[in-house]
Amino acid sequence: MPHINININNYIICAQHGDPKNCYMCTNSDMRADSTNPSTATNIIDILLRHTDSAPLTRLSLHFCPCSFPKIMAESLLFSFAESLTGKLASHAVEQASLALGVHHDLQQMKKTMALIKAFLLDAEQKKPQNNALSEWLRQIKSVFSDAEDIVDDFECEALRKRVVNTHGSVSRKVHRFFSTSNPLVYRLRMAREIKDIKERLDKVAADRHMFGLQIIDKDTRVVHVREMTHSHVNPSNVIGREHEKQKIIELLLQDVHHQSLSVIPIVGMGGLGKTTLAKLVFKDMSIDECFSLKMWVCVSNDFELRNVLIKIFNSAPNPTNENFKNFETEQLQNRLRNTLQRQKFLLVLDDVWNEDHARWDELKEIIDVGVEGSKVLVTTRSHSIATMMRTKSSDSYLLEGLSEANSFSLFVKSAFEEGEQKKHPQLLEIGREIVKKCRGIPLAVKTLGSSLFSRVDRKEWESVRDNEIWNLPQNENDILPALQLSYDQLPSYLKPCFACFSLSAEDHLISSSLITILWEALGFLPLPKESETIYDVGNQFLRELLSRSFLTDFIDLGSYYSFKLHDLVRNLAVYVAKGEFQIIDPRSPKISEHAQHLAFDENNLLGQALLPPGLRTIIFPPDAANEAFMNTLVSRCKYLRVLDLSYSKYDSLPRCIGKLKHLRYLNLECSAKLKGLPDSVCKLQNLQTLALGGCTEIEELPKGIRKLISLRQLYITTKQPEFPEKEIANLTSLEDLRFHYCDKLKSLFKGIKLPSLKTLVLNDCASLKSLSFHAIGNLQTLKIFKCNKLELSMGVGNQIPDLRLKLLDLEHLPHLVTLPQWLQGSMNTLHSLIIYCCENLEELPEWLSTLIFLKQLEIEDCPKLLSLPENMHRLTSIDHLYIKGCPELCKRCQPGVGQDWPKISHIKKVIIDELEE
């Protein structure tokens, strides 16, 4: 059959029999579908649009290419990649290596050609490729740039190896050669050949630029104006236009239903309308507190497996004995929950429900329906069929509509301007009204787009958003919101690959700023920290910029690190923009994209089913992975890996050849309970920045030669060694983050050494640890001590007040803590957060607490002997978050308006005091 092009509303669809690889228009395999019954081309357009949400497709007999569909996907990540690569080409290591190889001239020419290509990338991105030829050109650029990055990294590896040899190697090796390969001549010839090949490919793609009429834009002028940080709790004053809906739902929850022990009330509406926000407003209303003695909040998402839901319910309920419900069998969980619920009237919120299996819902309902009249379940869902399935009667459902145009505009103005500033820009307000109309009353769309225009006063920028062609595309309910796409477009290029990384995160999971920062660093997405900064400071700055654009939700600031979530529509956007490069392999999409560089496997049985791309940069294994053949194939085939995540695996050993992964930056083996040790060849990984061994309880000792890991910034340890190899660790001059977990035999730390670069120290459940020298860690910013019952908390400084730089102190499960240690006064000008949890013998907070003048957050939980707050607590004028729970007498004294200690804390913006038991 001949090639057929059908052009409808600027969409080109091609159809042919045979291998679609022979069709130039169908080279994008991720956007193909097969069918047995295509009715009209219009139906295919409809399918195409639905596919942008990565939904599974029905099988169609046509192969199609969305040639005019606005492709943001991986092309939008190129400019940032090009900037990073040209920076690396100018490094001292590459300069030295190219001179030693005799390829300095070729490398300089390569650098010039890359700079020329980079100058056209922003225009190519902003044009949104209108045909597959431009898309293919960008893919070729990505391919050749990736290969060039591997060569540059190879040079940097050799420079690091040379440093190690000069510092730790024998004299004979020091003078032997610049390059570490066993045959320097072969290495020189190979590298020279590869550089020549890359240079020729670069010259070709550079020449092809004239085909597309691109203009030079050599600097990305998009910036993010960061607002003041906000808290994760829902502030009613920040929610516009939902007071009526809130009162209606409260009425449904408070109404008595005679002879009915359990009522189910679904809030149903499309994504982005604010169902969860509305449910939070209701959940925190005082009238709900007065009506229900037990409140529980569970985010269900796609996981409606009974045992997991029961565990989530328990984790959201009070747990005075700190039981770990993950160790319970399903039968135990059911019995325990029924016993708990039988005694009280409860409200259970099931947020973001997607389960359509009636049997699963009936199974859960039977457990929680224990005969307590007036108990309620509040459900949020996008699906009308789920609402119908779960509700107890038709009048109980609440259909959430979009915001009115007036309320939408108010929300937009609040997001786009500082308070009162909008009055200075009447022309922008008029454009804003037109933008708001296109957002269809969806609060997430209004807020995100408004935030993307915050502090931007150029009229043309506002008009380009209003007039963008993306608004004209037909929209189905599950499509990526145009407003979110436009907000992504407005991001500076350096934030786009960081945002794309979110595509590998699990749905509705809490994300730690430290973990995402480490991943960004390993993949080369972050610039080097300035002299006074850590890599976490850089990552936190990027996260604040994304927060300012309203891409992050449930954001909690803990001083030196943050936690947050992604709205599911925002995560869908991340999956969309990362398509082709970042991929989660699951039963719905088991095929690995040909050009994938970053993979996360969802299930063990998917390992080894498809051939891994040799250019792979990231691989995240599923829990309980133990496929040795797959591991050996990975290590031998994917030699350019930067990130290898084997956390919660069941491997008892790693292949010795892992030492050949010289590009590896991140190796995570946390909670691999069967792992007995690491091969010493791991110490050949001079590029390694993160080595995570926390929770590997069978590891006897750390590998010999750990001092050679000279790039190491983060080291998380579990070991049975009684003596810590301190002198080896003292050689790690880049080490910023050191964590000890379950090191039961360690008795002392840091005698006779100094770790001036160390910024974070975590001591978790080190039962024998008695002493820690504070003099070794004077630049510490974060200190966490959990369950170290023998540790002398004076830290060897007695009554001295050392000069400290702590921002976060977290003390948990320390029964010997009676008052705060004196040395904390040394952080009076830096401490941001103080957390004290489950210190059962804590009797007082010292009067000098008021000298911590920069303290913003104080949390005290389960310290029953703490009876009152210091008299001069009111002097802590910077504090804006106080949380007290599980301290009966103290909670009584701090009750708003009536408690004896209330005048000491009434100035604090957010005070959460545990409810007093009757």
mmCIF file of N, CA, C and O in Angstrom, residues 332-398:
data_model
loop_
_atom_site.group_PDB
_atom_site.id
_atom_site.type_symbol
_atom_site.label_atom_id
_atom_site.label_comp_id
_atom_site.label_asym_id
_atom_site.label_seq_id
_atom_site.Cartn_x
_atom_site.Cartn_y
_atom_site.Cartn_z
ATOM 1 N N GLN A 332 -4.301 -9.867 61.302
ATOM 2 C CA GLN A 332 -4.035 -9.065 62.504
ATOM 3 C C GLN A 332 -4.464 -7.612 62.304
ATOM 4 O O GLN A 332 -5.054 -6.990 63.195
ATOM 5 N N LEU A 333 -4.160 -7.082 61.131
ATOM 6 C CA LEU A 333 -4.526 -5.699 60.833
ATOM 7 C C LEU A 333 -6.036 -5.511 60.871
ATOM 8 O O LEU A 333 -6.547 -4.529 61.430
ATOM 9 N N GLN A 334 -6.765 -6.464 60.272
ATOM 10 C CA GLN A 334 -8.223 -6.361 60.252
ATOM 11 C C GLN A 334 -8.793 -6.355 61.661
ATOM 12 O O GLN A 334 -9.632 -5.504 62.010
ATOM 13 N N ASN A 335 -8.337 -7.297 62.482
ATOM 14 C CA ASN A 335 -8.880 -7.400 63.843
ATOM 15 C C ASN A 335 -8.537 -6.173 64.663
ATOM 16 O O ASN A 335 -9.374 -5.638 65.409
ATOM 17 N N ARG A 336 -7.293 -5.722 64.539
ATOM 18 C CA ARG A 336 -6.865 -4.548 65.304
ATOM 19 C C ARG A 336 -7.674 -3.309 64.890
ATOM 20 O O ARG A 336 -8.081 -2.510 65.743
ATOM 21 N N LEU A 337 -7.905 -3.145 63.584
ATOM 22 C CA LEU A 337 -8.629 -1.959 63.112
ATOM 23 C C LEU A 337 -10.076 -1.987 63.581
ATOM 24 O O LEU A 337 -10.620 -0.965 64.029
ATOM 25 N N ARG A 338 -10.714 -3.143 63.493
ATOM 26 C CA ARG A 338 -12.114 -3.233 63.951
ATOM 27 C C ARG A 338 -12.214 -2.898 65.438
ATOM 28 O O ARG A 338 -13.126 -2.194 65.867
ATOM 29 N N ASN A 339 -11.263 -3.397 66.229
ATOM 30 C CA ASN A 339 -11.272 -3.093 67.663
ATOM 31 C C ASN A 339 -11.081 -1.595 67.912
ATOM 32 O O ASN A 339 -11.698 -1.015 68.810
ATOM 33 N N THR A 340 -10.220 -0.968 67.124
ATOM 34 C CA THR A 340 -9.967 0.463 67.281
ATOM 35 C C THR A 340 -11.197 1.293 66.930
ATOM 36 O O THR A 340 -11.557 2.243 67.641
ATOM 37 N N LEU A 341 -11.873 0.927 65.826
ATOM 38 C CA LEU A 341 -12.989 1.732 65.332
ATOM 39 C C LEU A 341 -14.277 1.507 66.109
ATOM 40 O O LEU A 341 -15.162 2.373 66.100
ATOM 41 N N GLN A 342 -14.394 0.357 66.792
ATOM 42 C CA GLN A 342 -15.637 0.054 67.506
ATOM 43 C C GLN A 342 -15.890 1.009 68.665
ATOM 44 O O GLN A 342 -17.021 1.186 69.105
ATOM 45 N N ARG A 343 -14.836 1.641 69.126
ATOM 46 C CA ARG A 343 -14.961 2.444 70.342
ATOM 47 C C ARG A 343 -15.280 3.913 70.089
ATOM 48 O O ARG A 343 -15.487 4.664 71.031
ATOM 49 N N GLN A 344 -15.287 4.345 68.819
ATOM 50 C CA GLN A 344 -15.439 5.790 68.606
ATOM 51 C C GLN A 344 -16.003 6.107 67.226
ATOM 52 O O GLN A 344 -15.853 5.344 66.279
ATOM 53 N N LYS A 345 -16.641 7.253 67.148
ATOM 54 C CA LYS A 345 -17.154 7.774 65.887
ATOM 55 C C LYS A 345 -15.995 8.361 65.098
ATOM 56 O O LYS A 345 -15.244 9.177 65.613
ATOM 57 N N PHE A 346 -15.866 7.936 63.861
ATOM 58 C CA PHE A 346 -14.660 8.305 63.123
ATOM 59 C C PHE A 346 -14.979 8.926 61.764
ATOM 60 O O PHE A 346 -16.062 8.723 61.196
ATOM 61 N N LEU A 347 -13.980 9.679 61.261
ATOM 62 C CA LEU A 347 -13.988 10.178 59.888
ATOM 63 C C LEU A 347 -12.743 9.628 59.197
ATOM 64 O O LEU A 347 -11.621 9.834 59.670
ATOM 65 N N LEU A 348 -12.947 8.943 58.096
ATOM 66 C CA LEU A 348 -11.835 8.425 57.289
ATOM 67 C C LEU A 348 -11.883 9.079 55.920
ATOM 68 O O LEU A 348 -12.899 9.005 55.224
ATOM 69 N N VAL A 349 -10.790 9.751 55.533
ATOM 70 C CA VAL A 349 -10.689 10.327 54.201
ATOM 71 C C VAL A 349 -9.867 9.380 53.328
ATOM 72 O O VAL A 349 -8.742 9.004 53.683
ATOM 73 N N LEU A 350 -10.437 8.970 52.213
ATOM 74 C CA LEU A 350 -9.725 8.179 51.204
ATOM 75 C C LEU A 350 -9.507 9.096 50.000
ATOM 76 O O LEU A 350 -10.425 9.354 49.223
ATOM 77 N N ASP A 351 -8.304 9.594 49.874
ATOM 78 C CA ASP A 351 -8.003 10.615 48.875
ATOM 79 C C ASP A 351 -7.480 9.982 47.586
ATOM 80 O O ASP A 351 -6.659 9.062 47.618
ATOM 81 N N ASP A 352 -7.967 10.486 46.452
ATOM 82 C CA ASP A 352 -7.470 10.110 45.127
ATOM 83 C C ASP A 352 -7.653 8.621 44.840
ATOM 84 O O ASP A 352 -6.705 7.888 44.578
ATOM 85 N N VAL A 353 -8.900 8.188 44.867
ATOM 86 C CA VAL A 353 -9.225 6.769 44.656
ATOM 87 C C VAL A 353 -9.394 6.487 43.163
ATOM 88 O O VAL A 353 -10.110 7.211 42.465
ATOM 89 N N TRP A 354 -8.735 5.411 42.700
ATOM 90 C CA TRP A 354 -8.842 4.987 41.299
ATOM 91 C C TRP A 354 -9.377 3.569 41.163
ATOM 92 O O TRP A 354 -9.603 3.087 40.053
ATOM 93 N N ASN A 355 -9.590 2.880 42.265
ATOM 94 C CA ASN A 355 -10.023 1.485 42.218
ATOM 95 C C ASN A 355 -11.465 1.355 41.741
ATOM 96 O O ASN A 355 -12.373 1.950 42.304
ATOM 97 N N GLU A 356 -11.670 0.558 40.699
ATOM 98 C CA GLU A 356 -13.019 0.326 40.181
ATOM 99 C C GLU A 356 -13.506 -1.090 40.486
ATOM 100 O O GLU A 356 -14.565 -1.502 40.017
ATOM 101 N N ASP A 357 -12.736 -1.836 41.261
ATOM 102 C CA ASP A 357 -13.088 -3.215 41.611
ATOM 103 C C ASP A 357 -14.029 -3.204 42.820
ATOM 104 O O ASP A 357 -13.614 -2.907 43.939
ATOM 105 N N HIS A 358 -15.292 -3.528 42.560
ATOM 106 C CA HIS A 358 -16.302 -3.470 43.613
ATOM 107 C C HIS A 358 -15.946 -4.397 44.768
ATOM 108 O O HIS A 358 -16.161 -4.069 45.953
ATOM 109 N N ALA A 359 -15.389 -5.563 44.450
ATOM 110 C CA ALA A 359 -15.070 -6.546 45.492
ATOM 111 C C ALA A 359 -14.034 -6.006 46.465
ATOM 112 O O ALA A 359 -14.114 -6.227 47.675
ATOM 113 N N ARG A 360 -13.046 -5.273 45.942
ATOM 114 C CA ARG A 360 -12.013 -4.716 46.830
ATOM 115 C C ARG A 360 -12.596 -3.670 47.779
ATOM 116 O O ARG A 360 -12.215 -3.601 48.951
ATOM 117 N N TRP A 361 -13.497 -2.840 47.248
ATOM 118 C CA TRP A 361 -14.128 -1.842 48.104
ATOM 119 C C TRP A 361 -15.008 -2.519 49.149
ATOM 120 O O TRP A 361 -14.984 -2.149 50.337
ATOM 121 N N ASP A 362 -15.786 -3.518 48.762
ATOM 122 C CA ASP A 362 -16.642 -4.230 49.714
ATOM 123 C C ASP A 362 -15.818 -4.868 50.830
ATOM 124 O O ASP A 362 -16.224 -4.896 52.000
ATOM 125 N N GLU A 363 -14.634 -5.379 50.464
ATOM 126 C CA GLU A 363 -13.747 -6.011 51.428
ATOM 127 C C GLU A 363 -13.307 -5.015 52.497
ATOM 128 O O GLU A 363 -13.312 -5.314 53.694
ATOM 129 N N LEU A 364 -12.936 -3.814 52.068
ATOM 130 C CA LEU A 364 -12.516 -2.790 53.024
ATOM 131 C C LEU A 364 -13.707 -2.274 53.828
ATOM 132 O O LEU A 364 -13.620 -2.102 55.055
ATOM 133 N N LYS A 365 -14.826 -2.069 53.141
ATOM 134 C CA LYS A 365 -16.004 -1.514 53.818
ATOM 135 C C LYS A 365 -16.488 -2.437 54.929
ATOM 136 O O LYS A 365 -16.895 -1.989 56.007
ATOM 137 N N GLU A 366 -16.419 -3.730 54.696
ATOM 138 C CA GLU A 366 -16.867 -4.696 55.706
ATOM 139 C C GLU A 366 -16.019 -4.586 56.980
ATOM 140 O O GLU A 366 -16.516 -4.784 58.088
ATOM 141 N N ILE A 367 -14.752 -4.269 56.820
ATOM 142 C CA ILE A 367 -13.858 -4.163 57.984
ATOM 143 C C ILE A 367 -14.134 -2.894 58.777
ATOM 144 O O ILE A 367 -14.170 -2.913 60.010
ATOM 145 N N ILE A 368 -14.346 -1.762 58.071
ATOM 146 C CA ILE A 368 -14.468 -0.477 58.779
ATOM 147 C C ILE A 368 -15.895 -0.174 59.224
ATOM 148 O O ILE A 368 -16.099 0.723 60.050
ATOM 149 N N ASP A 369 -16.881 -0.909 58.707
ATOM 150 C CA ASP A 369 -18.274 -0.691 59.118
ATOM 151 C C ASP A 369 -18.539 -1.511 60.373
ATOM 152 O O ASP A 369 -18.959 -2.664 60.324
ATOM 153 N N VAL A 370 -18.265 -0.887 61.543
ATOM 154 C CA VAL A 370 -18.301 -1.632 62.806
ATOM 155 C C VAL A 370 -19.505 -1.253 63.664
ATOM 156 O O VAL A 370 -19.556 -1.582 64.844
ATOM 157 N N GLY A 371 -20.451 -0.543 63.079
ATOM 158 C CA GLY A 371 -21.695 -0.283 63.798
ATOM 159 C C GLY A 371 -21.738 0.986 64.607
ATOM 160 O O GLY A 371 -22.691 1.213 65.355
ATOM 161 N N VAL A 372 -20.720 1.858 64.488
ATOM 162 C CA VAL A 372 -20.750 3.124 65.218
ATOM 163 C C VAL A 372 -21.534 4.137 64.394
ATOM 164 O O VAL A 372 -21.068 4.592 63.352
ATOM 165 N N GLU A 373 -22.730 4.493 64.842
ATOM 166 C CA GLU A 373 -23.599 5.368 64.059
ATOM 167 C C GLU A 373 -22.988 6.755 63.896
ATOM 168 O O GLU A 373 -22.441 7.321 64.844
ATOM 169 N N GLY A 374 -23.057 7.266 62.681
ATOM 170 C CA GLY A 374 -22.542 8.600 62.412
ATOM 171 C C GLY A 374 -21.137 8.633 61.851
ATOM 172 O O GLY A 374 -20.654 9.694 61.456
ATOM 173 N N SER A 375 -20.451 7.488 61.790
ATOM 174 C CA SER A 375 -19.112 7.454 61.196
ATOM 175 C C SER A 375 -19.215 7.715 59.697
ATOM 176 O O SER A 375 -20.193 7.331 59.050
ATOM 177 N N LYS A 376 -18.206 8.379 59.140
ATOM 178 C CA LYS A 376 -18.253 8.787 57.741
ATOM 179 C C LYS A 376 -16.930 8.456 57.035
ATOM 180 O O LYS A 376 -15.856 8.455 57.654
ATOM 181 N N VAL A 377 -17.054 8.212 55.730
ATOM 182 C CA VAL A 377 -15.895 8.084 54.847
ATOM 183 C C VAL A 377 -16.039 9.159 53.768
ATOM 184 O O VAL A 377 -17.057 9.217 53.077
ATOM 185 N N LEU A 378 -15.031 10.018 53.654
ATOM 186 C CA LEU A 378 -15.004 11.057 52.619
ATOM 187 C C LEU A 378 -14.014 10.614 51.538
ATOM 188 O O LEU A 378 -12.848 10.348 51.828
ATOM 189 N N VAL A 379 -14.486 10.529 50.298
ATOM 190 C CA VAL A 379 -13.689 10.014 49.186
ATOM 191 C C VAL A 379 -13.463 11.126 48.171
ATOM 192 O O VAL A 379 -14.385 11.899 47.884
ATOM 193 N N THR A 380 -12.255 11.236 47.620
ATOM 194 C CA THR A 380 -12.044 12.111 46.462
ATOM 195 C C THR A 380 -11.661 11.235 45.275
ATOM 196 O O THR A 380 -10.849 10.322 45.408
ATOM 197 N N THR A 381 -12.255 11.506 44.129
ATOM 198 C CA THR A 381 -11.995 10.702 42.943
ATOM 199 C C THR A 381 -12.346 11.501 41.687
ATOM 200 O O THR A 381 -13.167 12.417 41.732
ATOM 201 N N ARG A 382 -11.705 11.143 40.579
ATOM 202 C CA ARG A 382 -12.062 11.748 39.290
ATOM 203 C C ARG A 382 -13.202 10.988 38.612
ATOM 204 O O ARG A 382 -13.796 11.486 37.660
ATOM 205 N N SER A 383 -13.463 9.770 39.070
ATOM 206 C CA SER A 383 -14.351 8.865 38.339
ATOM 207 C C SER A 383 -15.770 8.886 38.895
ATOM 208 O O SER A 383 -15.991 8.627 40.087
ATOM 209 N N HIS A 384 -16.741 9.158 38.022
ATOM 210 C CA HIS A 384 -18.154 9.113 38.429
ATOM 211 C C HIS A 384 -18.566 7.680 38.754
ATOM 212 O O HIS A 384 -19.375 7.456 39.658
ATOM 213 N N SER A 385 -18.039 6.706 38.047
ATOM 214 C CA SER A 385 -18.408 5.306 38.306
ATOM 215 C C SER A 385 -17.894 4.859 39.669
ATOM 216 O O SER A 385 -18.567 4.098 40.378
ATOM 217 N N ILE A 386 -16.695 5.320 40.067
ATOM 218 C CA ILE A 386 -16.180 4.982 41.397
ATOM 219 C C ILE A 386 -17.042 5.633 42.465
ATOM 220 O O ILE A 386 -17.380 5.018 43.485
ATOM 221 N N ALA A 387 -17.438 6.890 42.229
ATOM 222 C CA ALA A 387 -18.312 7.585 43.181
ATOM 223 C C ALA A 387 -19.622 6.836 43.350
ATOM 224 O O ALA A 387 -20.112 6.660 44.476
ATOM 225 N N THR A 388 -20.185 6.372 42.249
ATOM 226 C CA THR A 388 -21.455 5.627 42.306
ATOM 227 C C THR A 388 -21.266 4.314 43.057
ATOM 228 O O THR A 388 -22.120 3.902 43.843
ATOM 229 N N MET A 389 -20.132 3.653 42.840
ATOM 230 C CA MET A 389 -19.855 2.369 43.475
ATOM 231 C C MET A 389 -19.697 2.514 44.997
ATOM 232 O O MET A 389 -20.172 1.679 45.769
ATOM 233 N N MET A 390 -19.065 3.599 45.438
ATOM 234 C CA MET A 390 -18.707 3.719 46.846
ATOM 235 C C MET A 390 -19.740 4.424 47.704
ATOM 236 O O MET A 390 -19.823 4.176 48.910
ATOM 237 N N ARG A 391 -20.531 5.311 47.116
ATOM 238 C CA ARG A 391 -21.447 6.109 47.929
ATOM 239 C C ARG A 391 -22.534 5.217 48.532
ATOM 240 O O ARG A 391 -22.894 4.167 47.975
ATOM 241 N N THR A 392 -23.087 5.663 49.668
ATOM 242 C CA THR A 392 -24.121 4.868 50.324
ATOM 243 C C THR A 392 -25.521 5.228 49.849
ATOM 244 O O THR A 392 -26.443 4.432 49.954
ATOM 245 N N LYS A 393 -25.703 6.460 49.313
ATOM 246 C CA LYS A 393 -26.954 6.792 48.629
ATOM 247 C C LYS A 393 -26.684 7.950 47.677
ATOM 248 O O LYS A 393 -25.714 8.691 47.838
ATOM 249 N N SER A 394 -27.518 8.117 46.680
ATOM 250 C CA SER A 394 -27.234 9.028 45.571
ATOM 251 C C SER A 394 -27.054 10.470 46.037
ATOM 252 O O SER A 394 -26.286 11.231 45.457
ATOM 253 N N SER A 395 -27.751 10.871 47.101
ATOM 254 C CA SER A 395 -27.675 12.262 47.544
ATOM 255 C C SER A 395 -26.344 12.585 48.214
ATOM 256 O O SER A 395 -26.054 13.746 48.484
ATOM 257 N N ASP A 396 -25.545 11.558 48.502
ATOM 258 C CA ASP A 396 -24.297 11.786 49.224
ATOM 259 C C ASP A 396 -23.148 12.281 48.350
ATOM 260 O O ASP A 396 -22.173 12.815 48.859
ATOM 261 N N SER A 397 -23.201 12.059 47.047
ATOM 262 C CA SER A 397 -22.099 12.502 46.182
ATOM 263 C C SER A 397 -22.078 14.019 46.065
ATOM 264 O O SER A 397 -23.129 14.661 46.043
ATOM 265 N N TYR A 398 -20.854 14.580 45.960
ATOM 266 C CA TYR A 398 -20.733 16.021 45.725
ATOM 267 C C TYR A 398 -19.914 16.225 44.458
ATOM 268 O O TYR A 398 -18.736 15.865 44.402
#
